[in-house]
Coordinates of C-alpha atoms and ligand atoms in Angstrom, one line a residue:
M1 CA 15.6 46.4 35.1
E2 CA 19.0 45.4 36.4
N3 CA 21.6 45.0 33.8
F4 CA 23.6 41.8 33.6
A5 CA 26.8 43.4 35.2
L6 CA 24.9 44.6 38.2
A7 CA 23.0 41.4 38.7
S8 CA 26.2 39.3 38.7
A9 CA 28.0 41.8 40.9
K10 CA 25.2 41.5 43.5
K11 CA 25.3 37.7 43.3
N12 CA 29.1 37.8 43.9
L13 CA 28.9 40.5 46.6
N14 CA 29.6 38.1 49.5
N15 CA 32.7 36.7 47.8
A16 CA 34.0 40.0 46.5
G17 CA 33.1 42.1 49.6
F18 CA 32.0 45.0 47.4
L19 CA 30.0 45.6 44.2
D20 CA 32.6 44.9 41.5
I21 CA 31.1 46.9 38.6
D22 CA 33.2 48.6 35.9
L23 CA 32.5 52.3 35.9
D24 CA 33.0 55.1 33.4
V25 CA 36.7 56.2 33.9
K26 CA 35.5 59.8 33.3
M27 CA 33.1 59.8 36.2
D28 CA 33.6 62.5 38.8
F29 CA 33.1 60.6 42.0
F30 CA 33.2 63.7 44.2
E31 CA 30.3 65.2 42.2
E32 CA 28.4 61.9 42.1
I33 CA 28.8 61.3 45.8
Q34 CA 27.5 64.9 46.6
R35 CA 24.5 64.3 44.3
L36 CA 23.7 61.0 46.1
K37 CA 24.0 62.5 49.5
K38 CA 21.2 65.0 48.6
E39 CA 19.1 62.5 46.7
K40 CA 19.2 59.8 49.4
N41 CA 19.5 62.0 52.5
A42 CA 22.8 60.2 53.1
V43 CA 25.7 61.1 55.4
V44 CA 29.3 60.0 54.8
L45 CA 31.2 59.3 58.0
A46 CA 34.9 58.6 57.6
H47 CA 37.6 57.5 59.9
Y48 CA 40.9 59.4 60.0
Y49 CA 42.6 56.3 58.6
Q50 CA 40.8 56.5 55.3
E51 CA 42.6 57.6 52.1
P52 CA 42.7 61.4 51.6
D53 CA 40.0 61.5 48.8
I54 CA 37.5 59.8 51.1
Q55 CA 38.3 62.1 54.0
D56 CA 37.8 65.1 51.7
V57 CA 34.3 63.9 50.5
A58 CA 33.1 63.0 54.0
D59 CA 30.6 65.0 56.0
Y60 CA 32.2 64.0 59.2
I61 CA 35.8 62.8 59.8
G62 CA 36.7 61.4 63.2
D63 CA 38.0 58.8 65.6
S64 CA 36.0 56.0 67.0
L65 CA 34.3 58.2 69.8
G66 CA 33.6 61.0 67.4
L67 CA 32.1 58.7 64.8
A68 CA 30.0 56.9 67.3
Q69 CA 28.7 60.2 68.6
A70 CA 28.0 61.4 65.0
A71 CA 26.2 58.1 64.2
A72 CA 24.1 58.5 67.4
K73 CA 22.8 61.9 66.4
T74 CA 22.5 61.8 62.6
T75 CA 19.1 62.5 61.0
A76 CA 20.2 61.0 57.7
D77 CA 18.2 58.1 56.3
M78 CA 21.4 56.3 55.1
I79 CA 24.8 56.2 56.9
V80 CA 27.7 55.5 54.6
F81 CA 30.5 54.3 56.9
A82 CA 33.9 54.8 55.4
G83 CA 35.8 52.8 58.0
V84 CA 36.0 49.1 59.0
H85 CA 33.2 46.6 59.7
F86 CA 33.0 47.0 63.5
M87 CA 32.5 50.8 63.0
A88 CA 29.6 50.3 60.6
E89 CA 28.2 47.7 63.0
T90 CA 28.4 50.3 65.8
A91 CA 26.5 52.8 63.7
K92 CA 23.8 50.1 63.1
I93 CA 23.7 49.3 66.8
L94 CA 22.8 52.9 67.5
N95 CA 20.5 53.4 64.5
P96 CA 18.3 50.3 64.0
G97 CA 15.9 52.2 61.7
K98 CA 18.6 53.5 59.3
K99 CA 20.3 51.9 56.5
V100 CA 24.0 51.5 57.1
V101 CA 26.3 50.7 54.2
L102 CA 30.0 49.9 54.2
P103 CA 32.0 50.3 50.9
D104 CA 33.8 47.0 51.4
L105 CA 32.5 44.2 53.6
K106 CA 36.0 42.8 53.8
A107 CA 37.3 45.9 55.7
G108 CA 37.7 44.0 58.9
C109 CA 40.1 44.6 61.8
S110 CA 42.9 42.4 63.2
L111 CA 42.2 43.6 66.7
A112 CA 38.5 42.8 66.5
D113 CA 39.5 39.4 65.1
S114 CA 41.8 38.7 68.0
A115 CA 38.7 38.3 70.3
P116 CA 36.5 35.4 69.0
A117 CA 33.2 35.6 70.9
P118 CA 33.0 31.9 72.1
L119 CA 36.5 32.1 73.6
F120 CA 35.8 35.4 75.2
K121 CA 32.5 34.2 76.6
K122 CA 34.3 31.4 78.3
F123 CA 37.0 33.7 79.7
K124 CA 34.3 36.0 81.1
E125 CA 32.5 33.1 82.7
E126 CA 35.8 32.1 84.5
H127 CA 35.8 35.6 86.1
P128 CA 32.1 36.2 87.2
D129 CA 33.0 39.0 89.6
H130 CA 34.6 41.1 86.9
V131 CA 33.1 44.0 85.1
V132 CA 33.9 43.9 81.3
I133 CA 35.2 47.0 79.6
S134 CA 35.7 46.5 75.9
Y135 CA 37.5 48.8 73.6
I136 CA 35.1 49.8 70.7
N137 CA 37.4 48.0 68.2
C138 CA 35.5 44.7 68.7
T139 CA 32.7 42.8 67.1
A140 CA 29.0 43.3 68.0
E141 CA 29.1 39.9 69.7
I142 CA 31.9 41.1 72.0
K143 CA 30.1 44.3 72.7
A144 CA 27.0 42.3 73.7
L145 CA 29.2 40.4 76.2
S146 CA 30.5 43.6 77.7
D147 CA 29.3 45.9 80.5
I148 CA 30.7 49.2 79.1
I149 CA 32.4 50.1 75.8
C150 CA 35.3 52.6 75.7
T151 CA 37.4 54.3 73.1
S152 CA 41.0 55.5 73.4
S153 CA 39.6 59.0 74.0
N154 CA 37.4 58.2 77.0
A155 CA 38.9 54.9 78.4
E156 CA 40.4 56.6 81.5
K157 CA 37.1 58.2 82.4
I158 CA 35.2 55.0 81.9
I159 CA 37.6 53.1 84.1
E160 CA 37.5 55.8 86.8
S161 CA 33.7 55.7 86.7
L162 CA 34.0 52.2 88.4
P163 CA 34.7 52.0 92.2
E164 CA 38.3 51.4 93.2
G165 CA 38.8 47.7 93.9
Q166 CA 36.2 46.6 91.3
P167 CA 37.8 43.7 89.4
I168 CA 37.8 44.6 85.6
I169 CA 38.4 42.6 82.4
F170 CA 39.7 44.8 79.6
A171 CA 39.4 43.6 76.1
P172 CA 40.6 43.1 73.4
D173 CA 43.8 45.3 73.2
K174 CA 46.5 44.2 75.6
N175 CA 48.7 47.2 74.8
L176 CA 46.0 49.8 75.4
G177 CA 45.0 47.8 78.5
G178 CA 48.6 47.8 79.9
Y179 CA 48.9 51.5 79.2
L180 CA 45.6 52.2 81.0
N181 CA 46.6 50.0 84.0
K182 CA 49.7 52.3 84.4
K183 CA 47.7 55.5 84.0
T184 CA 44.9 54.6 86.3
G185 CA 46.7 52.4 88.9
R186 CA 44.2 49.6 88.3
N187 CA 45.1 46.0 87.7
M188 CA 42.7 45.1 85.0
L189 CA 42.8 41.6 83.6
L190 CA 43.8 41.9 80.0
W191 CA 42.6 39.9 77.0
N192 CA 45.6 39.0 74.8
G193 CA 44.6 40.9 71.6
A194 CA 46.5 43.5 69.5
C195 CA 46.3 45.6 66.4
M196 CA 48.7 44.4 63.6
V197 CA 49.4 48.0 62.5
H198 CA 50.3 49.4 65.9
E199 CA 52.3 46.4 66.9
I200 CA 54.6 46.7 64.0
F201 CA 56.4 50.0 64.7
S202 CA 60.1 49.6 65.1
L203 CA 61.6 51.1 68.2
E204 CA 65.0 51.0 66.5
K205 CA 63.9 52.9 63.4
I206 CA 62.0 55.5 65.6
T207 CA 65.2 56.0 67.6
R208 CA 67.2 56.5 64.4
L209 CA 64.6 59.0 63.1
K210 CA 64.9 60.9 66.4
V211 CA 68.6 61.1 65.9
R212 CA 68.1 62.5 62.4
H213 CA 65.3 64.9 63.5
P214 CA 66.2 65.9 67.0
E215 CA 63.7 68.8 66.8
A216 CA 60.8 66.4 66.2
K217 CA 58.5 65.2 69.0
V218 CA 57.3 61.6 69.0
I219 CA 53.6 61.3 69.3
A220 CA 52.0 57.8 69.6
H221 CA 48.7 56.0 69.9
P222 CA 48.3 53.9 73.1
E223 CA 47.7 50.7 71.0
C224 CA 51.5 50.7 70.4
E225 CA 53.8 48.4 72.4
E226 CA 55.1 49.6 75.7
A227 CA 58.7 50.0 74.5
V228 CA 57.5 52.4 71.8
L229 CA 55.2 54.3 74.2
K230 CA 58.2 54.8 76.5
V231 CA 60.0 57.0 73.9
A232 CA 56.9 59.1 73.1
D233 CA 56.7 62.7 74.1
F234 CA 52.9 62.5 73.9
I235 CA 50.4 59.6 73.9
G236 CA 46.8 59.9 72.9
S237 CA 43.9 58.8 70.8
T238 CA 43.9 59.8 67.1
T239 CA 41.9 62.9 67.8
Q240 CA 44.1 63.8 70.8
L241 CA 47.2 63.4 68.6
L242 CA 45.7 65.7 65.9
K243 CA 44.8 68.3 68.5
Y244 CA 48.2 68.1 70.1
S245 CA 49.9 68.7 66.8
Q246 CA 47.8 71.8 66.3
T247 CA 48.3 73.4 69.7
D248 CA 51.9 72.3 70.6
S249 CA 54.7 74.7 69.7
S250 CA 57.0 72.2 68.0
Q251 CA 57.4 72.3 64.2
A252 CA 58.0 68.6 63.5
Y253 CA 56.5 65.3 64.7
I254 CA 57.3 61.6 64.3
V255 CA 53.8 60.2 64.2
V256 CA 53.4 56.6 65.5
T257 CA 50.0 55.5 64.4
E258 CA 48.2 54.6 61.1
S259 CA 49.5 57.0 58.5
G260 CA 46.1 58.2 57.3
I261 CA 45.9 60.8 60.1
L262 CA 48.8 62.7 58.5
H263 CA 46.4 64.0 55.9
Q264 CA 44.4 66.0 58.5
M265 CA 47.5 66.9 60.5
Q266 CA 49.1 68.4 57.4
K267 CA 45.9 70.2 56.4
E268 CA 45.5 71.7 59.9
S269 CA 49.1 72.7 60.2
P270 CA 50.5 73.2 56.7
L271 CA 53.8 74.7 57.9
K272 CA 54.7 71.8 60.2
T273 CA 56.5 68.6 59.3
F274 CA 54.9 65.2 59.9
I275 CA 57.1 62.1 59.6
P276 CA 55.3 58.7 59.6
A277 CA 57.0 56.3 62.0
P278 CA 58.5 53.4 60.1
P279 CA 57.3 49.8 60.6
D280 CA 59.6 46.9 61.6
N281 CA 60.1 45.8 58.0
N282 CA 60.2 47.3 54.5
C283 CA 56.5 47.2 53.7
A284 CA 53.9 50.0 54.2
C285 CA 52.5 48.3 57.3
N286 CA 51.8 51.6 59.0
D287 CA 48.8 51.7 56.6
C288 CA 45.9 49.6 57.9
P289 CA 45.3 47.1 55.1
Y290 CA 41.6 46.9 56.1
M291 CA 41.0 50.6 56.2
K292 CA 42.7 51.0 52.8
L293 CA 40.3 48.5 51.1
N294 CA 37.8 51.3 50.9
T295 CA 38.2 53.6 47.8
L296 CA 36.3 56.6 46.5
E297 CA 34.8 54.4 43.8
K298 CA 33.5 51.8 46.3
V299 CA 32.0 54.7 48.4
Y300 CA 30.1 55.8 45.3
L301 CA 29.0 52.3 44.4
C302 CA 27.7 51.5 47.9
M303 CA 25.7 54.8 47.9
E304 CA 24.3 54.3 44.4
Y305 CA 23.2 50.6 45.0
E306 CA 22.8 50.8 48.8
L307 CA 25.0 47.7 49.1
P308 CA 26.7 46.1 51.0
E309 CA 24.4 46.7 53.9
I310 CA 25.0 46.0 57.6
I311 CA 22.3 43.6 58.8
M312 CA 22.1 42.6 62.4
E313 CA 19.7 40.4 64.5
E314 CA 17.6 42.5 66.9
N315 CA 18.6 40.5 70.0
L316 CA 22.3 41.0 69.3
R317 CA 21.8 44.7 68.5
E318 CA 19.9 45.3 71.7
A319 CA 22.5 43.5 73.8
A320 CA 25.3 45.4 72.2
R321 CA 23.5 48.8 72.4
K322 CA 23.4 48.8 76.3
P323 CA 27.2 49.0 76.9
M324 CA 27.5 51.5 74.0
E325 CA 24.8 53.7 75.6
R326 CA 26.7 53.5 78.9
M327 CA 29.8 54.7 77.2
L328 CA 28.0 57.6 75.5
D329 CA 26.4 58.6 78.8
I330 CA 29.6 58.6 80.8
S331 CA 31.3 60.6 77.9
R332 CA 28.5 63.1 77.9
K333 CA 28.6 63.6 81.6
A334 CA 32.4 64.0 81.5
G335 CA 32.1 66.5 78.7
L336 CA 34.1 64.4 76.3
I337 CA 33.5 65.0 72.7
G338 CA 35.3 62.9 70.1
G339 CA 37.0 64.4 67.1
Ligands
SF4_401 S1 44.5 50.1 62.5 FE1 44.4 48.2 63.7 S2 42.7 48.5 65.2 FE2 42.5 50.0 63.5 S3 41.1 49.0 62.0 FE3 43.2 48.6 61.4 S4 43.7 46.6 62.3 FE4 41.9 47.4 63.4

């Protein structure tokens, strides 16, 4: 029998985004999550931008490519996706028979939101000779309208898999698209979307930090604006930034991406210094507000009650699966493994 608190939390789930149930303050969430993993044959996949506690309890921590690959090969019955909505959707697209739960349904993404499906469909219809490559940070509807998906780890390889001269639409991130146009020499038509976190880094403040820490290298994610990328010593996906910080000989880095990755960087290289790049204002906007909606408590709740669950219509799932499979195929053939 459900108690009253649970019944009303379930009723209010769509408004709240998560199961809002008071828990015993003495509960050891680490222990409980480990117990639930065994009991329910569940796997916890966490993005690098999740809070440190969630990263520490996860079975797999990765960037979008690594998480998609982990989701594609898991044998677990339940996938607990500690990330944002489009990532949990991606896991469902690849695993129709498995239960996929997300700690907070309101963990969205400003970049995914910047490409509404009806507008994008019209844009695509205006360019019928173009192949559509979409960055994985988009909704299932946009994936279904795409020919191939990419991540920042494999985007160059995906573009290069198409013949020179093939017209391409790249969506939804205009900054990543512009960076890739330069890297590959293509002239892809760019959808005008952006990530609120990566757009907000202040060139002026990064320059000031460089003056104060002349020994530090600037490492940046390609979702940042061109002016910021111009001052970077190294540009790469989240995993590439992490690997670079481990193998490069410098001892200090100014990290221009979501600040959650600093946890793994510091763990892997405890003697090095990692300085989060400051945003263009005084708030903590280099934290993704969507990623940070997830908490350890919500991870526990979604595992215990198997809610909120990602549900998707089969037609949409099947249409979104094809461009995802193309991406995974090309990545496999190119020997690309996400982190
Ligand atoms: S950091 Fe940007 S792209 Fe990533 S989930 Fe947050 S809003 Fe979306």
